[in-house]
């Protein structure tokens, strides 16, 4: 449930500005009166359906004291000096006696702020609260002349119905989050984020707060870099102690500039940053880059200082990069912005890069320059108090100069938002990421198989896999992949043609390709015949094509053209190792020219094994820059990553399953009953677990909880054959203590089994809470489906094969909620033991579709039950094809909502 009285959020407007949305409070009386007085007569007329001079005491009292159940009121505010200014009000009031509950909406936005999307955002947040309160429909009466309000409803994504009555438009719509609403809201979010970032990346003017004349200081480096890059706009040094910095007029404060400032770069001691940002707010600055350190990275006091800074920035309508960062740059000649203190300016290119580490960012810029890899933009995110990788993805998705996106991340602020944005971007632009911290991935004390198998790094892998992000392990790998993707098309398949002048490197490349899922196919007979016509007799024509050390420029050109044109080849790798008889520069020029004859949809990569590196001529052919690697394994790794990405991009779009309202209601009834008055997590008893699974549409084999004495009679009611299982608060996994006995075919068998289980528990000193009798399921493939929940990443779904040995074998796959059928199928394909589902060594094919259905239904269950902590269905027996799958053991743990 949403605690509406404490409700607050920071949002981005249609033009990229920011606002704060929060619940109204009694102390807002004076602000509301001021807000009303600031409305134009027309806005008052539209809101109250007639002229009105003031708000009465009764109206004020009612407005500032909603019950946040039948009456909810939200404010949109901005900081105005030391106080908040209300710029918009949105409220709903439930119509008394309406069934199902319906609520009437009303909005009032200051004229100067209309058209920026404030009412739309208030509507989204009111809808969120209404859904949590069980309100199924909104209504509103709008004067026909109030076109802006009618456009708010029309563009909201809600399914709008309207009727006209004497010049009044009566609008009504369901509050549910339909697909069209979700899509419209998502697009608004992306567009707003992209526009908010444009102020940093494409500013018309820059101020350096803390500009310095002292050589070697950051303040001096910032001004020098802006000038050296020839920023296409005015630069305003801010320094209280001097009137001039590096030949530019200096100002004591940004408020003294007297001209619009889009971007302020702040390099001051941490304790002085807040006052500087307040000056920026008063001056109408759009964005600030806080270079200064001394915030959340050092202490609790620093974290509090950073929190205040964020609230000040967003509450004033601005955005912030940092703090504790090295700045931003844009190589676009029309902007030419270097607002960093980095000593190196990278060449222009098509790569947008974000680094969370400032120090590593310096190294990245230097390495990019040394490899000739060009950047469109670079952002050092630092502590990511505000602007994050999610914002940058939204910007780069719309930036025509950026074709490849690179991320160096040390932490995730909002991975669920990343999971929404990244797949859309990755469909058109590859995202390559290094996520630091694999070795530090923590393992929690786990109380289920699902939790024991999970870790933070597993969650990151799952997130990247679903989102189509290419994860690399090292910076070298990152630059190898980026070198390929930024200069070549993605491969159309896994088939690689190899041209080399030495057998050894060709064999190494072949091995590396095979190990990574790439194939070296046989070439068409016509291609082989063509090669035989001009290569020496000793040449190897089996792919790799070994031209021998005698191969010169002509042989390279003709061989590349022939192999590249072969229909069995999706990509081409050309290897050169310098022998005594050829000159590298001549070979490089030949390769560059021949690459232009390879079909444009096929990537061409080169491996130049030379201490002198690749000659410049290699990048001067019709294709421009070619991807060049130092060793065969590097090329194989990059091609493999690109090919996996290409396959991901070809996956069909899919949507996650949602349970119907009746199923949701049945599930919530159980969960709310169990959690009533409980403040610690609890395992559901078998009966409640069965109720929830049945409501979710998951087949769970009939079971009955009983006692040792009553077990034989219960067995006759259930039917045979049976399995007897212990129920004990002291035992996590029943099989670990021999707490499961199968193959019981009579009441006598059951009596003997349950008395044996009771004796075993006594011998172990464990509490026996009961006996669970369950029909034994026919033989099938044993699988695990489970959930563990992380406060940062949310529900993490796991599936695998193995039953009791699942933790030993660790043949499992993870995905973040929500999991679609496409995701679920990909999980199964990734398992080493996946062949067991396909009928291994004569066994019947298992019902793969039924297992996919269970995975997607567990994901839907996690949506309905955010309180879900852990869930294990282990084993799930996957029956022969067409006969379904059935869970025969279930453990479900729920608890109060997790917070990050």
Short mmCIF file of C-alpha atoms in Angstrom, two decimals, residues 37-489:
data_model
loop_
_atom_site.label_atom_id
_atom_site.label_comp_id
_atom_site.label_asym_id
_atom_site.label_seq_id
_atom_site.Cartn_x
_atom_site.Cartn_y
_atom_site.Cartn_z
CA UNK A 37 -3.88 34.72 -6.09
CA UNK A 38 -1.26 33.99 -8.78
CA UNK A 39 -3.76 32.23 -11.06
CA UNK A 40 -5.08 34.29 -13.96
CA UNK A 41 -8.83 35.09 -14.07
CA UNK A 42 -9.19 32.62 -16.95
CA UNK A 43 -7.46 29.79 -15.03
CA UNK A 44 -9.71 30.50 -12.02
CA UNK A 45 -12.75 30.49 -14.30
CA UNK A 46 -11.74 27.12 -15.84
CA UNK A 47 -11.06 25.59 -12.43
CA UNK A 48 -14.17 26.82 -10.57
CA UNK A 49 -16.55 27.21 -13.55
CA UNK A 50 -17.00 30.88 -12.85
CA UNK A 51 -15.27 33.96 -11.44
CA UNK A 52 -13.94 33.68 -7.92
CA UNK A 53 -12.06 36.28 -5.87
CA UNK A 54 -10.69 34.11 -3.04
CA UNK A 55 -10.75 30.73 -1.35
CA UNK A 56 -13.05 30.53 1.65
CA UNK A 57 -11.84 29.23 5.01
CA UNK A 58 -14.02 26.15 4.52
CA UNK A 59 -12.47 25.43 1.12
CA UNK A 60 -8.98 25.90 2.52
CA UNK A 61 -9.59 23.65 5.49
CA UNK A 62 -10.98 20.95 3.29
CA UNK A 63 -8.09 21.20 0.85
CA UNK A 64 -5.26 21.10 3.39
CA UNK A 65 -6.74 18.23 5.42
CA UNK A 66 -7.52 15.36 3.03
CA UNK A 67 -8.02 11.89 4.54
CA UNK A 68 -5.79 10.33 1.82
CA UNK A 69 -8.34 7.62 1.24
CA UNK A 70 -11.45 9.20 -0.25
CA UNK A 71 -9.78 12.59 -0.66
CA UNK A 72 -6.18 12.98 -1.88
CA UNK A 73 -4.38 16.21 -2.79
CA UNK A 74 -0.88 16.57 -4.26
CA UNK A 75 1.25 19.63 -4.88
CA UNK A 76 3.86 20.39 -7.55
CA UNK A 77 6.43 22.76 -6.05
CA UNK A 78 9.63 24.62 -6.82
CA UNK A 79 12.01 26.35 -4.47
CA UNK A 80 11.66 30.11 -4.43
CA UNK A 81 14.53 31.48 -2.37
CA UNK A 82 14.31 29.77 1.00
CA UNK A 83 10.71 28.59 0.62
CA UNK A 84 8.64 26.34 -1.58
CA UNK A 85 6.38 27.79 -4.23
CA UNK A 86 3.28 25.86 -5.27
CA UNK A 87 3.03 25.81 -9.06
CA UNK A 88 0.35 23.13 -9.39
CA UNK A 89 -2.35 21.37 -7.39
CA UNK A 90 -4.04 18.07 -8.24
CA UNK A 91 -6.69 16.29 -6.20
CA UNK A 92 -9.32 13.63 -6.35
CA UNK A 93 -12.47 13.16 -4.27
CA UNK A 94 -14.36 9.86 -4.20
CA UNK A 95 -18.02 10.16 -5.13
CA UNK A 96 -20.03 9.10 -2.10
CA UNK A 97 -21.78 5.77 -2.54
CA UNK A 98 -20.28 5.04 -5.96
CA UNK A 99 -19.86 1.32 -6.72
CA UNK A 100 -17.25 0.50 -7.82
CA UNK A 101 -15.49 3.51 -6.24
CA UNK A 102 -15.13 6.47 -8.61
CA UNK A 103 -13.30 9.73 -7.92
CA UNK A 104 -13.58 13.20 -9.40
CA UNK A 105 -10.38 14.98 -10.49
CA UNK A 106 -9.44 18.65 -10.44
CA UNK A 107 -6.22 20.53 -11.30
CA UNK A 108 -4.91 24.08 -11.09
CA UNK A 109 -1.51 25.01 -12.57
CA UNK A 110 -0.03 28.50 -12.57
CA UNK A 111 -0.29 30.10 -15.99
CA UNK A 112 3.46 30.63 -16.36
CA UNK A 113 4.02 26.87 -15.94
CA UNK A 114 1.19 25.56 -18.10
CA UNK A 115 2.12 23.43 -21.11
CA UNK A 116 5.13 21.86 -19.37
CA UNK A 117 3.41 18.62 -18.35
CA UNK A 118 2.73 19.40 -14.67
CA UNK A 119 -0.94 18.35 -14.70
CA UNK A 120 0.01 15.17 -16.57
CA UNK A 121 2.52 14.23 -13.87
CA UNK A 122 0.03 15.03 -11.09
CA UNK A 123 -2.51 12.81 -12.86
CA UNK A 124 -0.01 9.92 -13.03
CA UNK A 125 0.72 10.15 -9.32
CA UNK A 126 -2.93 10.49 -8.36
CA UNK A 127 -3.65 7.41 -10.46
CA UNK A 128 -0.96 5.46 -8.62
CA UNK A 129 -2.50 6.35 -5.25
CA UNK A 130 -6.03 5.68 -6.48
CA UNK A 131 -5.14 2.18 -7.68
CA UNK A 132 -3.59 1.40 -4.30
CA UNK A 133 -6.80 2.62 -2.64
CA UNK A 134 -9.02 0.43 -4.82
CA UNK A 135 -10.48 3.29 -6.88
CA UNK A 136 -11.31 1.93 -10.31
CA UNK A 137 -12.38 5.02 -12.25
CA UNK A 138 -11.65 8.74 -12.53
CA UNK A 139 -14.09 11.41 -13.67
CA UNK A 140 -13.67 15.08 -14.50
CA UNK A 141 -15.80 17.91 -15.82
CA UNK A 142 -13.92 20.29 -18.11
CA UNK A 143 -15.15 23.44 -19.79
CA UNK A 144 -15.11 22.99 -23.55
CA UNK A 145 -12.89 26.05 -23.95
CA UNK A 146 -10.24 24.59 -21.65
CA UNK A 147 -8.28 22.97 -24.48
CA UNK A 148 -5.11 22.45 -22.45
CA UNK A 149 -6.85 20.34 -19.80
CA UNK A 150 -8.64 18.28 -22.43
CA UNK A 151 -5.27 17.67 -24.11
CA UNK A 152 -3.84 16.47 -20.78
CA UNK A 153 -6.47 13.75 -20.59
CA UNK A 154 -6.25 12.88 -24.30
CA UNK A 155 -2.47 12.44 -24.15
CA UNK A 156 -2.36 10.61 -20.82
CA UNK A 157 -2.56 7.12 -22.29
CA UNK A 158 -5.64 6.30 -20.20
CA UNK A 159 -8.64 4.94 -22.11
CA UNK A 160 -10.73 8.14 -22.18
CA UNK A 161 -14.50 8.33 -22.62
CA UNK A 162 -16.17 11.72 -22.92
CA UNK A 163 -19.55 13.32 -23.51
CA UNK A 164 -20.65 16.91 -24.10
CA UNK A 165 -23.34 18.60 -22.01
CA UNK A 166 -24.09 22.33 -22.44
CA UNK A 167 -20.47 23.25 -23.20
CA UNK A 168 -19.06 21.00 -20.45
CA UNK A 169 -17.00 17.96 -21.45
CA UNK A 170 -17.52 15.08 -19.03
CA UNK A 171 -14.47 12.85 -19.03
CA UNK A 172 -14.18 9.40 -17.46
CA UNK A 173 -11.60 6.63 -17.64
CA UNK A 174 -10.41 3.53 -15.73
CA UNK A 175 -7.42 4.05 -13.44
CA UNK A 176 -5.75 0.78 -14.45
CA UNK A 177 -2.32 0.88 -16.07
CA UNK A 178 -3.22 -0.26 -19.56
CA UNK A 179 -0.51 -0.99 -22.11
CA UNK A 180 -1.23 2.32 -23.87
CA UNK A 181 -0.92 4.21 -20.56
CA UNK A 182 2.35 2.49 -19.68
CA UNK A 183 3.74 3.27 -23.13
CA UNK A 184 2.70 6.93 -23.00
CA UNK A 185 4.11 7.36 -19.48
CA UNK A 186 7.38 5.69 -20.46
CA UNK A 187 7.82 7.89 -23.52
CA UNK A 188 7.14 11.02 -21.47
CA UNK A 189 9.76 9.91 -18.98
CA UNK A 190 12.38 9.23 -21.68
CA UNK A 191 11.78 12.49 -23.54
CA UNK A 192 11.91 14.55 -20.34
CA UNK A 193 15.16 12.88 -19.23
CA UNK A 194 16.74 13.42 -22.65
CA UNK A 195 15.86 17.11 -22.68
CA UNK A 196 17.15 17.57 -19.13
CA UNK A 197 20.53 16.15 -20.18
CA UNK A 198 20.77 18.36 -23.25
CA UNK A 199 21.42 21.32 -20.95
CA UNK A 200 24.67 19.65 -19.85
CA UNK A 201 25.77 18.26 -23.18
CA UNK A 202 24.73 21.14 -25.45
CA UNK A 203 24.95 24.31 -23.32
CA UNK A 204 25.01 27.74 -24.92
CA UNK A 205 27.05 29.21 -22.06
CA UNK A 206 29.20 27.87 -19.22
CA UNK A 207 30.21 29.32 -15.86
CA UNK A 208 33.13 27.88 -13.87
CA UNK A 209 32.44 28.45 -10.17
CA UNK A 210 35.82 28.23 -8.48
CA UNK A 211 37.77 29.28 -11.57
CA UNK A 212 41.38 29.84 -10.63
CA UNK A 213 44.55 31.53 -11.87
CA UNK A 214 46.67 29.07 -9.89
CA UNK A 215 48.45 26.73 -12.26
CA UNK A 216 47.81 23.06 -11.51
CA UNK A 217 44.47 23.63 -9.78
CA UNK A 218 41.24 22.02 -10.98
CA UNK A 219 39.61 25.44 -11.32
CA UNK A 220 42.42 26.50 -13.68
CA UNK A 221 42.28 23.25 -15.68
CA UNK A 222 38.53 23.60 -16.23
CA UNK A 223 38.83 27.08 -17.70
CA UNK A 224 41.88 26.09 -19.76
CA UNK A 225 40.12 23.04 -21.22
CA UNK A 226 37.03 25.02 -22.15
CA UNK A 227 39.19 27.53 -23.96
CA UNK A 228 41.48 24.93 -25.54
CA UNK A 229 38.48 23.03 -26.93
CA UNK A 230 37.17 26.34 -28.31
CA UNK A 231 33.78 26.06 -26.66
CA UNK A 232 31.23 27.68 -28.94
CA UNK A 233 29.74 30.06 -26.37
CA UNK A 234 30.66 32.49 -23.59
CA UNK A 235 32.73 31.25 -20.63
CA UNK A 236 32.19 32.99 -17.29
CA UNK A 237 34.87 32.41 -14.62
CA UNK A 238 33.46 32.90 -11.09
CA UNK A 239 36.09 33.97 -8.56
CA UNK A 240 35.58 36.38 -5.65
CA UNK A 241 39.24 37.35 -5.46
CA UNK A 242 40.09 38.51 -8.95
CA UNK A 243 38.56 40.29 -11.91
CA UNK A 244 40.30 38.20 -14.57
CA UNK A 245 41.10 34.49 -15.13
CA UNK A 246 43.17 33.39 -18.13
CA UNK A 247 42.25 36.49 -20.08
CA UNK A 248 38.53 36.25 -19.35
CA UNK A 249 36.56 38.67 -17.20
CA UNK A 250 35.79 37.06 -13.83
CA UNK A 251 32.71 37.61 -11.66
CA UNK A 252 32.38 37.46 -7.88
CA UNK A 253 29.15 35.45 -8.12
CA UNK A 254 27.13 33.79 -10.83
CA UNK A 255 24.31 36.22 -10.01
CA UNK A 256 26.64 39.03 -11.16
CA UNK A 257 27.03 37.65 -14.69
CA UNK A 258 23.90 39.39 -15.92
CA UNK A 259 23.39 36.96 -18.81
CA UNK A 260 21.79 33.51 -19.18
CA UNK A 261 23.94 30.60 -17.98
CA UNK A 262 23.00 27.10 -19.08
CA UNK A 263 25.71 25.13 -17.29
CA UNK A 264 27.64 25.82 -14.11
CA UNK A 265 30.71 23.72 -13.31
CA UNK A 266 31.48 23.93 -9.58
CA UNK A 267 34.96 23.29 -8.17
CA UNK A 268 34.78 24.54 -4.58
CA UNK A 269 35.31 22.99 -1.15
CA UNK A 270 32.36 20.75 -0.29
CA UNK A 271 31.04 23.08 2.42
CA UNK A 272 30.75 25.94 -0.10
CA UNK A 273 28.89 24.01 -2.78
CA UNK A 274 25.35 24.46 -1.40
CA UNK A 275 25.60 28.26 -1.40
CA UNK A 276 26.97 28.18 -4.94
CA UNK A 277 24.06 26.01 -6.08
CA UNK A 278 21.60 28.43 -4.45
CA UNK A 279 23.18 31.22 -6.51
CA UNK A 280 22.74 29.05 -9.60
CA UNK A 281 19.06 28.53 -8.78
CA UNK A 282 18.50 32.27 -8.36
CA UNK A 283 20.22 32.89 -11.70
CA UNK A 284 18.10 30.39 -13.65
CA UNK A 285 20.94 27.96 -14.40
CA UNK A 286 19.67 24.77 -16.04
CA UNK A 287 22.28 22.33 -14.80
CA UNK A 288 25.26 22.06 -12.49
CA UNK A 289 28.29 19.79 -12.64
CA UNK A 290 29.75 19.41 -9.15
CA UNK A 291 33.40 18.44 -9.43
CA UNK A 292 33.95 18.82 -5.68
CA UNK A 293 34.47 15.76 -3.46
CA UNK A 294 33.62 15.44 0.22
CA UNK A 295 30.11 14.01 -0.03
CA UNK A 296 28.58 10.53 0.29
CA UNK A 297 31.87 8.89 -0.66
CA UNK A 298 33.56 9.89 2.63
CA UNK A 299 31.17 9.85 5.60
CA UNK A 300 27.65 9.95 7.02
CA UNK A 301 27.97 13.72 7.25
CA UNK A 302 28.90 13.76 3.57
CA UNK A 303 25.86 11.64 2.72
CA UNK A 304 23.62 14.13 4.49
CA UNK A 305 25.29 17.01 2.66
CA UNK A 306 24.74 15.20 -0.64
CA UNK A 307 21.07 14.60 0.19
CA UNK A 308 20.52 18.30 0.88
CA UNK A 309 22.31 19.16 -2.34
CA UNK A 310 20.07 16.85 -4.37
CA UNK A 311 16.91 18.30 -2.80
CA UNK A 312 18.14 21.82 -3.49
CA UNK A 313 18.98 21.06 -7.12
CA UNK A 314 15.80 19.18 -8.03
CA UNK A 315 13.57 21.41 -5.93
CA UNK A 316 14.91 24.42 -7.85
CA UNK A 317 14.14 22.96 -11.28
CA UNK A 318 17.74 22.00 -12.15
CA UNK A 319 19.72 18.81 -12.76
CA UNK A 320 23.13 17.83 -11.40
CA UNK A 321 26.06 15.69 -12.53
CA UNK A 322 28.16 14.49 -9.60
CA UNK A 323 29.26 15.39 -7.03
CA UNK A 324 32.79 13.94 -6.91
CA UNK A 325 33.18 13.74 -10.68
CA UNK A 326 35.56 14.98 -13.39
CA UNK A 327 32.99 16.68 -15.63
CA UNK A 328 31.41 16.32 -19.08
CA UNK A 329 32.50 16.81 -22.67
CA UNK A 330 30.97 16.94 -26.14
CA UNK A 331 33.13 16.68 -29.27
CA UNK A 332 30.43 18.00 -31.61
CA UNK A 333 32.17 20.84 -33.51
CA UNK A 334 29.03 22.94 -33.07
CA UNK A 335 29.47 22.71 -29.27
CA UNK A 336 33.09 21.72 -28.60
CA UNK A 337 32.60 21.41 -24.85
CA UNK A 338 35.37 20.17 -22.56
CA UNK A 339 34.05 20.85 -19.07
CA UNK A 340 36.49 18.39 -17.48
CA UNK A 341 39.92 18.66 -15.92
CA UNK A 342 41.22 15.76 -18.05
CA UNK A 343 44.51 16.45 -19.87
CA UNK A 344 43.40 14.62 -23.04
CA UNK A 345 40.74 15.58 -25.57
CA UNK A 346 39.48 12.48 -27.43
CA UNK A 347 38.95 12.45 -31.20
CA UNK A 348 35.36 12.99 -32.37
CA UNK A 349 33.43 9.80 -32.96
CA UNK A 350 30.18 7.91 -32.48
CA UNK A 351 30.61 6.56 -28.92
CA UNK A 352 28.80 7.97 -25.90
CA UNK A 353 30.57 7.04 -22.67
CA UNK A 354 29.73 7.27 -18.97
CA UNK A 355 32.19 6.49 -16.21
CA UNK A 356 31.20 6.37 -12.57
CA UNK A 357 34.85 6.60 -11.56
CA UNK A 358 36.56 9.94 -12.13
CA UNK A 359 40.09 8.57 -11.90
CA UNK A 360 39.26 5.71 -14.24
CA UNK A 361 37.56 8.19 -16.53
CA UNK A 362 40.90 9.92 -17.03
CA UNK A 363 42.47 6.60 -18.00
CA UNK A 364 39.57 5.74 -20.29
CA UNK A 365 39.89 9.02 -22.20
CA UNK A 366 43.63 8.49 -22.56
CA UNK A 367 43.21 4.89 -23.75
CA UNK A 368 40.45 5.84 -26.20
CA UNK A 369 42.76 8.44 -27.69
CA UNK A 370 45.67 5.98 -27.96
CA UNK A 371 43.47 3.46 -29.84
CA UNK A 372 41.97 6.13 -32.06
CA UNK A 373 38.47 5.46 -30.75
CA UNK A 374 36.34 8.57 -31.15
CA UNK A 375 33.73 9.81 -28.70
CA UNK A 376 30.58 11.83 -29.23
CA UNK A 377 30.15 12.63 -25.54
CA UNK A 378 31.63 11.69 -22.18
CA UNK A 379 30.09 12.04 -18.73
CA UNK A 380 31.82 11.38 -15.44
CA UNK A 381 28.87 10.55 -13.16
CA UNK A 382 30.72 10.48 -9.83
CA UNK A 383 28.35 9.77 -6.94
CA UNK A 384 25.31 9.82 -9.26
CA UNK A 385 23.29 11.82 -6.74
CA UNK A 386 21.05 12.94 -9.60
CA UNK A 387 22.05 12.26 -13.22
CA UNK A 388 22.65 8.55 -13.73
CA UNK A 389 23.22 6.04 -16.50
CA UNK A 390 19.43 5.86 -16.95
CA UNK A 391 19.28 9.56 -17.84
CA UNK A 392 22.22 9.25 -20.21
CA UNK A 393 20.64 6.27 -21.97
CA UNK A 394 17.53 8.37 -22.57
CA UNK A 395 19.69 11.14 -24.06
CA UNK A 396 21.89 8.89 -26.19
CA UNK A 397 18.84 7.07 -27.55
CA UNK A 398 17.87 10.33 -29.28
CA UNK A 399 21.35 11.64 -30.08
CA UNK A 400 22.14 11.16 -33.81
CA UNK A 401 25.90 11.47 -33.14
CA UNK A 402 25.93 8.52 -30.74
CA UNK A 403 25.78 5.02 -32.24
CA UNK A 404 27.43 2.97 -29.48
CA UNK A 405 26.99 3.45 -25.71
CA UNK A 406 29.67 2.55 -23.15
CA UNK A 407 29.12 2.36 -19.38
CA UNK A 408 31.60 1.87 -16.56
CA UNK A 409 29.48 1.25 -13.46
CA UNK A 410 30.30 0.61 -9.83
CA UNK A 411 26.73 0.61 -8.50
CA UNK A 412 23.10 0.75 -9.56
CA UNK A 413 20.80 3.48 -8.32
CA UNK A 414 17.58 2.26 -9.95
CA UNK A 415 18.10 -1.05 -11.77
CA UNK A 416 14.36 -1.49 -12.36
CA UNK A 417 14.29 1.74 -14.33
CA UNK A 418 17.42 0.61 -16.19
CA UNK A 419 15.56 -2.60 -17.06
CA UNK A 420 12.78 -0.53 -18.67
CA UNK A 421 15.01 1.86 -20.62
CA UNK A 422 18.00 -0.21 -21.71
CA UNK A 423 16.15 -2.81 -23.86
CA UNK A 424 14.53 -0.10 -25.98
CA UNK A 425 17.86 1.62 -26.52
CA UNK A 426 19.70 -1.65 -27.19
CA UNK A 427 17.25 -2.52 -29.96
CA UNK A 428 18.83 0.24 -32.06
CA UNK A 429 22.16 1.09 -30.38
CA UNK A 430 24.50 -1.41 -28.70
CA UNK A 431 25.27 -0.85 -25.01
CA UNK A 432 28.59 -2.17 -23.72
CA UNK A 433 29.22 -2.18 -19.97
CA UNK A 434 31.84 -3.00 -17.40
CA UNK A 435 30.29 -3.49 -13.98
CA UNK A 436 32.93 -3.54 -11.28
CA UNK A 437 32.62 -5.71 -8.20
CA UNK A 438 32.32 -9.31 -9.42
CA UNK A 439 34.67 -10.58 -6.74
CA UNK A 440 32.85 -8.62 -4.03
CA UNK A 441 29.43 -10.02 -4.88
CA UNK A 442 28.07 -10.85 -1.46
CA UNK A 443 26.39 -14.07 -0.45
CA UNK A 444 23.61 -13.82 2.10
CA UNK A 445 22.68 -16.33 4.74
CA UNK A 446 20.13 -18.14 2.63
CA UNK A 447 17.02 -19.99 3.67
CA UNK A 448 16.01 -21.36 0.26
CA UNK A 449 17.70 -22.84 -2.80
CA UNK A 450 16.77 -19.71 -4.76
CA UNK A 451 18.44 -17.35 -2.29
CA UNK A 452 21.50 -19.59 -1.88
CA UNK A 453 22.08 -19.57 -5.63
CA UNK A 454 21.69 -15.81 -6.01
CA UNK A 455 24.18 -13.01 -5.52
CA UNK A 456 24.43 -9.35 -6.43
CA UNK A 457 26.55 -10.16 -9.47
CA UNK A 458 24.05 -12.79 -10.60
CA UNK A 459 21.41 -10.05 -10.53
CA UNK A 460 23.61 -7.77 -12.64
CA UNK A 461 24.19 -10.55 -15.16
CA UNK A 462 20.46 -11.23 -15.31
CA UNK A 463 19.69 -7.55 -15.78
CA UNK A 464 22.20 -7.16 -18.61
CA UNK A 465 21.11 -10.39 -20.30
CA UNK A 466 17.46 -9.30 -20.38
CA UNK A 467 18.27 -5.77 -21.42
CA UNK A 468 20.58 -6.77 -24.28
CA UNK A 469 23.59 -5.11 -22.64
CA UNK A 470 26.98 -6.55 -23.62
CA UNK A 471 28.89 -7.12 -20.39
CA UNK A 472 32.68 -7.29 -20.53
CA UNK A 473 34.98 -8.38 -17.74
CA UNK A 474 37.83 -5.93 -18.30
CA UNK A 475 38.45 -2.54 -19.84
CA UNK A 476 40.56 -4.18 -22.55
CA UNK A 477 37.60 -6.37 -23.51
CA UNK A 478 35.34 -3.33 -23.43
CA UNK A 479 37.50 -1.41 -25.89
CA UNK A 480 37.86 -4.46 -28.13
CA UNK A 481 34.08 -4.85 -28.38
CA UNK A 482 33.58 -1.11 -28.83
CA UNK A 483 36.24 -0.96 -31.56
CA UNK A 484 34.26 -3.54 -33.53
CA UNK A 485 30.75 -2.20 -32.94
CA UNK A 486 31.66 1.44 -33.54
CA UNK A 487 33.16 0.72 -36.96
CA UNK A 488 31.36 -2.37 -38.30
CA UNK A 489 27.82 -3.70 -38.63
#
